[in-house]
Coordinates of C-alpha atoms in Angstrom, one line a residue:
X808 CA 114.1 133.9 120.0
X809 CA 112.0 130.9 119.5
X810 CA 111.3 128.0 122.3
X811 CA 111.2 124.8 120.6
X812 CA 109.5 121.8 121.8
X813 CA 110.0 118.6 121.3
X814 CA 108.1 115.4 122.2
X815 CA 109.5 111.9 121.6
X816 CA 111.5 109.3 122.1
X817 CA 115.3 110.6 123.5
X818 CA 118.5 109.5 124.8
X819 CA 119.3 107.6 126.6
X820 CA 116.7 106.1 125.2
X821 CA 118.2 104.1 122.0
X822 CA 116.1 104.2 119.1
X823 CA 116.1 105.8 115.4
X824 CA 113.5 108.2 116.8
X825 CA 115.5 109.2 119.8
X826 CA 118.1 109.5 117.6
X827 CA 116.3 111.7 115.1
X828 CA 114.8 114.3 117.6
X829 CA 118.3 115.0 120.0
X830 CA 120.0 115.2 116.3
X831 CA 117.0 117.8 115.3
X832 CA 116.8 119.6 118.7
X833 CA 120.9 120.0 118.6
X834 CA 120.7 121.5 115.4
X835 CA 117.9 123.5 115.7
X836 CA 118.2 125.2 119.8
X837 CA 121.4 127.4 119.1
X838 CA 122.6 130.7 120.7
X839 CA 119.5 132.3 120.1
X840 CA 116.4 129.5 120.5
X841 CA 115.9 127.6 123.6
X842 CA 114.7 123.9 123.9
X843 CA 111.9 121.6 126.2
X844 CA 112.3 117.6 125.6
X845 CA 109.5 115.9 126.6
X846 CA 110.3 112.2 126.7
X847 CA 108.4 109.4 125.9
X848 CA 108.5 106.2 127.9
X849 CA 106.7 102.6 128.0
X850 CA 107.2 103.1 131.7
X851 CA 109.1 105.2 134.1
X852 CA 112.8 105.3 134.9
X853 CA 115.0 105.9 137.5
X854 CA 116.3 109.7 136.9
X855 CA 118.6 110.3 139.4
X856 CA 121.9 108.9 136.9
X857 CA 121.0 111.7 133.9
X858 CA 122.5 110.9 130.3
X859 CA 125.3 113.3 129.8
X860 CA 124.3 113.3 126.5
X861 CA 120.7 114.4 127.2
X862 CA 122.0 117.9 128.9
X863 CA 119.1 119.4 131.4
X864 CA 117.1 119.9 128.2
X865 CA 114.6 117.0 129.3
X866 CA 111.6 118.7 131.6
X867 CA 109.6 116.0 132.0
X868 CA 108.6 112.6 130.9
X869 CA 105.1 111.1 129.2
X870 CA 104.4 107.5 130.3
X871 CA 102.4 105.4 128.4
X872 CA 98.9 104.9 130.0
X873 CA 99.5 107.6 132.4
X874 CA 97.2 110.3 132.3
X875 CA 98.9 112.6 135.1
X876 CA 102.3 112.4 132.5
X877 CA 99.7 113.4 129.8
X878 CA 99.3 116.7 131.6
X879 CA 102.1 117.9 132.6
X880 CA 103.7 116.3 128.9
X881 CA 101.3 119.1 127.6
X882 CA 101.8 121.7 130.1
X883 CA 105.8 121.7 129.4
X884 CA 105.1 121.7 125.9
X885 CA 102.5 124.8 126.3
X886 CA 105.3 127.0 127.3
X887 CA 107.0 126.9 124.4
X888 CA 106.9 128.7 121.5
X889 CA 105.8 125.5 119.0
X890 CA 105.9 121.8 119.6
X891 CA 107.5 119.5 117.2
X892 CA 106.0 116.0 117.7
X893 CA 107.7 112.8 116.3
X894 CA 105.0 110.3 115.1
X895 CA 105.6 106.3 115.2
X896 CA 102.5 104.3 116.1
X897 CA 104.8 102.2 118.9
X898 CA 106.2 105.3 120.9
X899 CA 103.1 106.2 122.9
X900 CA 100.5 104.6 124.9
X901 CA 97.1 103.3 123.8
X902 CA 95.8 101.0 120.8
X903 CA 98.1 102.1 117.9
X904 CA 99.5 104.9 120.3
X905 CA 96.5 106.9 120.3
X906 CA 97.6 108.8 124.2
X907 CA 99.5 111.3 121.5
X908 CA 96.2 112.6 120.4
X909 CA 95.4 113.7 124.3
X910 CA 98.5 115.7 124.5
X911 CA 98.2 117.1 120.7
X912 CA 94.4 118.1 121.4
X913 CA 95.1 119.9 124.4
X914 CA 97.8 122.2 122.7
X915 CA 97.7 125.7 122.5
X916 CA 100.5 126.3 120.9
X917 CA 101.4 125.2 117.0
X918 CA 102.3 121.7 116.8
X919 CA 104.0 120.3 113.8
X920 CA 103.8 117.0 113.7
X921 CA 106.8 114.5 112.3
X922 CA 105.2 111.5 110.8
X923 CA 108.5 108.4 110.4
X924 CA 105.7 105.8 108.8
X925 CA 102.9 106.1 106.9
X926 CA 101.3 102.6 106.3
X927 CA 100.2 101.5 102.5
X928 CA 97.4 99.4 104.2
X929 CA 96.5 100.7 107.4
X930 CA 93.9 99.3 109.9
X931 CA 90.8 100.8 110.4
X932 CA 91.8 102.2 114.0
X933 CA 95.5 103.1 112.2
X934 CA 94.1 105.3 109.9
X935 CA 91.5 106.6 112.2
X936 CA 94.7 107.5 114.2
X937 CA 96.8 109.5 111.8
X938 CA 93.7 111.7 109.9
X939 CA 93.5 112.7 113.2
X940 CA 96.9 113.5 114.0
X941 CA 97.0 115.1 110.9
X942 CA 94.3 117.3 111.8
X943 CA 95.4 118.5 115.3
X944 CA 98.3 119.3 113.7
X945 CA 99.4 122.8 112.4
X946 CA 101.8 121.7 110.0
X947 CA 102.5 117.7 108.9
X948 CA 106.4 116.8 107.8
X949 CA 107.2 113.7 106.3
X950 CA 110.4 112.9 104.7
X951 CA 109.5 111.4 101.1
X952 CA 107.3 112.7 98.2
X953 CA 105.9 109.0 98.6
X954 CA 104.8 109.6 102.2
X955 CA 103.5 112.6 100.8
X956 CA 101.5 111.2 98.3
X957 CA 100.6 108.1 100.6
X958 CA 99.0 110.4 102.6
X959 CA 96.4 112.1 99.8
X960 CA 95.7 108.5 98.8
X961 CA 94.9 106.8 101.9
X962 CA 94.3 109.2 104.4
X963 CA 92.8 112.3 102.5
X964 CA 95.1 114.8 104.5
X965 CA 95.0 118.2 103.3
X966 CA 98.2 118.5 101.6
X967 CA 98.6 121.9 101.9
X968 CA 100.0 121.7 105.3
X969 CA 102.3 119.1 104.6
X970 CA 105.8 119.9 103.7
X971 CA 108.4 117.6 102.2
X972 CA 111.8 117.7 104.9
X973 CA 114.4 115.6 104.1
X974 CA 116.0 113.1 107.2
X975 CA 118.9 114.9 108.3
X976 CA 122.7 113.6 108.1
X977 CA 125.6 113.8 110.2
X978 CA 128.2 113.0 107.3
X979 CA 129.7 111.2 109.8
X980 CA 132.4 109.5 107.4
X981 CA 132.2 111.3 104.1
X982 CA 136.2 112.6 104.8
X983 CA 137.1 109.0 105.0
X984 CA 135.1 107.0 102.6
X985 CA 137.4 105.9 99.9
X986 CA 137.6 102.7 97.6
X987 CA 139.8 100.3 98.8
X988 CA 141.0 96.6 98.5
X989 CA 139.0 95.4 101.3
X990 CA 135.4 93.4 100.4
X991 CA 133.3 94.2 103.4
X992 CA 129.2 94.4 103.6
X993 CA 128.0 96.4 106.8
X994 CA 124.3 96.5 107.9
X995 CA 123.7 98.7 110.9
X996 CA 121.0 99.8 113.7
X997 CA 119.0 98.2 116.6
X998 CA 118.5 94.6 116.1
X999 CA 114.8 93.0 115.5
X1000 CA 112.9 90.5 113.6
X1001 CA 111.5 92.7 109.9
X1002 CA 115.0 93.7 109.2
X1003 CA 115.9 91.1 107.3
X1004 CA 119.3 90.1 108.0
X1005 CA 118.5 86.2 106.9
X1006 CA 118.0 87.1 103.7
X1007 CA 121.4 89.4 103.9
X1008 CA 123.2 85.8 105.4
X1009 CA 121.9 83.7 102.4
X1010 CA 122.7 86.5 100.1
X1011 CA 126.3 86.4 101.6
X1012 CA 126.4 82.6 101.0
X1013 CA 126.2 82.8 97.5
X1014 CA 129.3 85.2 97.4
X1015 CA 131.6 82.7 98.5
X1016 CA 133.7 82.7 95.2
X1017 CA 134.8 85.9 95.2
X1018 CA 138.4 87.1 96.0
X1019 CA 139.6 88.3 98.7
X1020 CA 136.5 87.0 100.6
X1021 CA 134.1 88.8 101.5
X1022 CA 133.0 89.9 105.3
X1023 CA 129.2 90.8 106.5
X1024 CA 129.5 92.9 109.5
X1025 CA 125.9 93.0 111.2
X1026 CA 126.5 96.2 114.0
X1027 CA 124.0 96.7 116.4
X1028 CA 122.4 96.1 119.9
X1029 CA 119.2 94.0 119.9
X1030 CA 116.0 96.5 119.4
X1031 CA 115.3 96.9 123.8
X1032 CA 111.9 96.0 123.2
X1033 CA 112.4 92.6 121.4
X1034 CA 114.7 92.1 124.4
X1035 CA 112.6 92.8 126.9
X1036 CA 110.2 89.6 125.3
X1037 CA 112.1 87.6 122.8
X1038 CA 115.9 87.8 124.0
X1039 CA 118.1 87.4 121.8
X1040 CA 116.8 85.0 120.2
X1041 CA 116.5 86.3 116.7
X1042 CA 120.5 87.3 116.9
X1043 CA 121.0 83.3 118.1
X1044 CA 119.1 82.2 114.8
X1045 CA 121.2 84.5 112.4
X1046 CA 124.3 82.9 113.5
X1047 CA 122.7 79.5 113.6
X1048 CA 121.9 80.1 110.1
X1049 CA 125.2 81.0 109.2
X1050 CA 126.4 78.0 110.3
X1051 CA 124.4 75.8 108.7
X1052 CA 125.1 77.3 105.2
X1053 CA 129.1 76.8 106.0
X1054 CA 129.8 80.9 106.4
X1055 CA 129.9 81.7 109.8
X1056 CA 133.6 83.0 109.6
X1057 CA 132.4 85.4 107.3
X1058 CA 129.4 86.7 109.3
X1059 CA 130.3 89.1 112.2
X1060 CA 127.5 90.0 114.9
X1061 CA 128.7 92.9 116.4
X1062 CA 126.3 93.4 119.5
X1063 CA 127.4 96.8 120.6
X1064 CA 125.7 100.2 120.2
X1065 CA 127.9 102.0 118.3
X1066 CA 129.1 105.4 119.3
X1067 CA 129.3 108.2 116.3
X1068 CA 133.1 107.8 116.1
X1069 CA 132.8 104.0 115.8
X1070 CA 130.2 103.8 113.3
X1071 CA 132.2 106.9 111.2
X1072 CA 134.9 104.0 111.2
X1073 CA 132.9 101.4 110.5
X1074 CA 130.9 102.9 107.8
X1075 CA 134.3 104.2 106.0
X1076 CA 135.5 100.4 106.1
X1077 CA 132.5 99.5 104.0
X1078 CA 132.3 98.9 100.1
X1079 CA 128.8 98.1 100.6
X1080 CA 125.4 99.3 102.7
X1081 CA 123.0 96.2 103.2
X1082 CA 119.9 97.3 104.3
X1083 CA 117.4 94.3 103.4
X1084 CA 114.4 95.0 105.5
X1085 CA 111.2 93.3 105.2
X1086 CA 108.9 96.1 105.4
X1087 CA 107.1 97.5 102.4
X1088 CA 106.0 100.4 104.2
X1089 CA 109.3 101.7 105.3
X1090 CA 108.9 105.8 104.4
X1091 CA 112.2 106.9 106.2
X1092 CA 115.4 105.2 107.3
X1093 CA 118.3 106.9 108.9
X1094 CA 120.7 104.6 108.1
X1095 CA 119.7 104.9 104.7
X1096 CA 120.2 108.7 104.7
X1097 CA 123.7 108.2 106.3
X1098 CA 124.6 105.3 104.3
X1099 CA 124.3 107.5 101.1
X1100 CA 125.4 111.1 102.5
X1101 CA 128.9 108.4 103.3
X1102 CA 128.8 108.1 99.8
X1103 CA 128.6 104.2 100.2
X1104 CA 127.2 102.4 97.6
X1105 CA 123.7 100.6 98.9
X1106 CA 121.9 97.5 98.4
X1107 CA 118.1 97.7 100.2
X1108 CA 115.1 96.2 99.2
X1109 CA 112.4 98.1 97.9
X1110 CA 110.4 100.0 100.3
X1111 CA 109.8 103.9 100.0
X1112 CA 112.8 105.8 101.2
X1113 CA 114.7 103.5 99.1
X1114 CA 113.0 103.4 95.7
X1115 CA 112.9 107.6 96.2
X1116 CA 116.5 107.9 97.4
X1117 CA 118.6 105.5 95.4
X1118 CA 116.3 106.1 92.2
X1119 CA 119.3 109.0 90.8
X1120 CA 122.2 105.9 90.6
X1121 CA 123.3 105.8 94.5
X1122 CA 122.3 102.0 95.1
X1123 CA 120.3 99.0 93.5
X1124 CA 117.1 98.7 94.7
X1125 CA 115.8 94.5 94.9
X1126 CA 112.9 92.6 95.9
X1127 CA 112.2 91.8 98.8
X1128 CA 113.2 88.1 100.5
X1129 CA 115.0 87.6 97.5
X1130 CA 118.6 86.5 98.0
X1131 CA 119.2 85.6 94.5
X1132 CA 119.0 89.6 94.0
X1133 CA 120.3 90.9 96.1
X1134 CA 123.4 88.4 96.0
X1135 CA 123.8 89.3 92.8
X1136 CA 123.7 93.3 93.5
X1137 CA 126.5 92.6 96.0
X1138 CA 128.2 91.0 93.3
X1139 CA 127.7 94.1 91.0
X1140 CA 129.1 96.4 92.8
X1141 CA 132.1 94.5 95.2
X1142 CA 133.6 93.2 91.9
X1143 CA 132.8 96.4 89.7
X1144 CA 135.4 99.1 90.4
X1145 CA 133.6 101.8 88.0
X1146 CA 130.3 101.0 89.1
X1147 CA 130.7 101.8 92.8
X1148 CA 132.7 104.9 91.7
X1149 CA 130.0 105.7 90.1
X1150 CA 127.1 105.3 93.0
X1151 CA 129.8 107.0 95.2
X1152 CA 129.7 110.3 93.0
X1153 CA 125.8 109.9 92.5
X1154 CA 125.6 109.5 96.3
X1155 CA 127.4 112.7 97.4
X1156 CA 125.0 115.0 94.9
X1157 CA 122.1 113.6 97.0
X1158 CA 123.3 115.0 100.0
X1159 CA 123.8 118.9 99.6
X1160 CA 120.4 119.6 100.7
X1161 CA 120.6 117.1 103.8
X1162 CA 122.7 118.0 106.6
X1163 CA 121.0 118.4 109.8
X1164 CA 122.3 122.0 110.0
X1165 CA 120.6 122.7 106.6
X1166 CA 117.4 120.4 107.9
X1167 CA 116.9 122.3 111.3
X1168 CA 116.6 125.8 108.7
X1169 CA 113.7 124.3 106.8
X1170 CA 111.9 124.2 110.1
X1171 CA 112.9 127.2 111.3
X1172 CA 111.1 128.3 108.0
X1173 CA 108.0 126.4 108.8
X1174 CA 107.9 128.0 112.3
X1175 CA 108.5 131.4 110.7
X1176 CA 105.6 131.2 108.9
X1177 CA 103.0 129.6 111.5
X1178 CA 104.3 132.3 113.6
X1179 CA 103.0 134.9 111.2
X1180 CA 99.7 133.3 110.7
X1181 CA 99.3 133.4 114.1
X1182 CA 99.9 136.9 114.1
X1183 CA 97.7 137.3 111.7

């Protein structure tokens, strides 16, 4: 029996990475494992209305800038068995969320450490940041051979503790996915500036000849921390700019968080995946992954996860800030029968390996092993 931790974001905290870890630590603490959530917070919260969701498996809670959550975020981890740390540079406290090396120094146990970004051009202090996560760690995942060879190139990390571990799927619509008359174009996720729904709206403006129309459905709360400062203002300026180029029936802002059972529907509605974010750096995306284990054809932009994943036939890759492109992609695909047929059967190869069930064994592998070496 093995006692997992886990330290990261968590529901009801909404976020990819909160997302990712309850998806991990479902799939992963079965009949025979047991599992400690340590949750990571900008700030503390009222307790005393749990998420259902979240189960009794959160112990405890690490605050940013709070050195008493420090210790007891590493004493809960300590009794476990191995700690599995998610890594994003805006979860934890500090300059570039350098409180995580506290609670990873002060480990006893094995920690392996889940790294969702690994910048192309770093800062100084960046950089400085993950070598040394890297090297508190006892094992380094990252999702993409690119991440993987990002980090030899930039970072000099040892590579042989880094192990390649696909993002885990739900295959939350793949019974329901099938081509159909409809023309509909869905982005989804948390809302924020970099994701670069303008350039999805001007795209969409350029597709206004095509029969039956077609719809862009942009799903998804606002990111809470560009609420908390900016509002909603960067939702107000994509409708704005719908307006002014003449489309705004055809745009739908859809500002709920989707449940799994709505976005299985909604994804299953889609003949096309829009994911036109800005960043370059991008080396995982779980909409991405679901997007293509759906078996939805994909449009994104070029950075990492995409080039990697869509690269055997299950999307078009274009440049960034380029709705020309990526207008003409759309256009590809919504009026190509045989070419979406075709992206559909490339996706659904892609996605034998990625389950989260099939996910959770390669780390049961990975603690198997540091388990021996310890013992030896």
């Amino acid at each position: 029996m093995t006692h997992y931790g886990f330290l990261s974001t968590f529901p009801p905290t909404r976020c990819g990475l909160a997302t990712f870890t309850k998806s991990l630590s479902d799939a992963l603490v079965g009949h025979d494992d047991e599992g400690t959530v340590v949750r990571a917070l900008d700030q503390p919260e009222d307790r005393g209305r749990p998420d259902p969701r979240a189960r009794s498996r959160v112990r405890t809670d690490l605050i940013a800038g709070d050195s008493l959550s420090t210790l007891r975020a590493t004493m809960a981890l300590d009794a476990c068995d191995v700690a599995i740390v998610q890594h994003e540079y805006g979860i934890y406290g500090g300059r570039d969320g350098d409180q995580v090396l506290d609670v990873l120094a002060a480990l006893s146990i094995p920690a392996i450490v889940v790294l969702h970004t690994v910048l192309v051009a770093p800062t100084p202090h960046q950089r400085e940041v993950l070598i040394e996560v890297c090297r508190l760690a006892s094992v380094v995942v990252v999702m993409t051979t690119h991440a993987r060879d990002n980090l030899a190139a930039i970072y000099a990390v040892d590579l042989a503790r880094v192990h390649v571990v696909p993002h885990g799927v739900q295959h939350v619509a793949l019974r329901d996915t099938k081509p159909h008359n409809g023309r509909r174009v869905v982005t989804w996720g948390l809302l924020s500036p970099g994701k670069g729904i303008e350039w999805g709206i001007r795209a969409m403006a350029q597709l206004a000849d095509i029969t039956p129309n077609v719809e862009y459905i942009v799903a998804g709360q606002t990111h809470p921390k560009v609420l908390a400062h900016a509002g909603e203002s960067y939702r107000t300026m994509l409708a704005g700019l719908a307006g002014d180029l003449g489309i705004e029936s055809s745009v739908r802002m859809d500002g709920r968080y989707l449940e799994p059972p709505q976005l299985a529907a909604l994804i299953a509605s889609a003949d096309v995946v829009l994911l036109p974010y800005d960043s370059v750096d991008q080396a995982t995306s779980g909409v991405l992954a679901e997007a293509v284990a759906a078996g939805v054809p994909v449009v994104a932009t070029a950075f990492p996860h995409a080039v990697e994943l869509l690269s055997s036939g299950a999307g078009i890759v274009v440049p960034h800030q380029n709705p020309d492109a990526t207008a003409q992609a759309l256009r590809e695909i919504i009026t190509g029968t045989s070419v979406a047929d075709r992206m559909r059967e490339a996706a659904l190869r892609e996605t034998n390996e990625t389950t989260w069930s099939a996910v959770a064994d390669r780390y049961r592998a990975v603690t198997a092993r540091l388990a021996a070496d310890r013992a030896a």
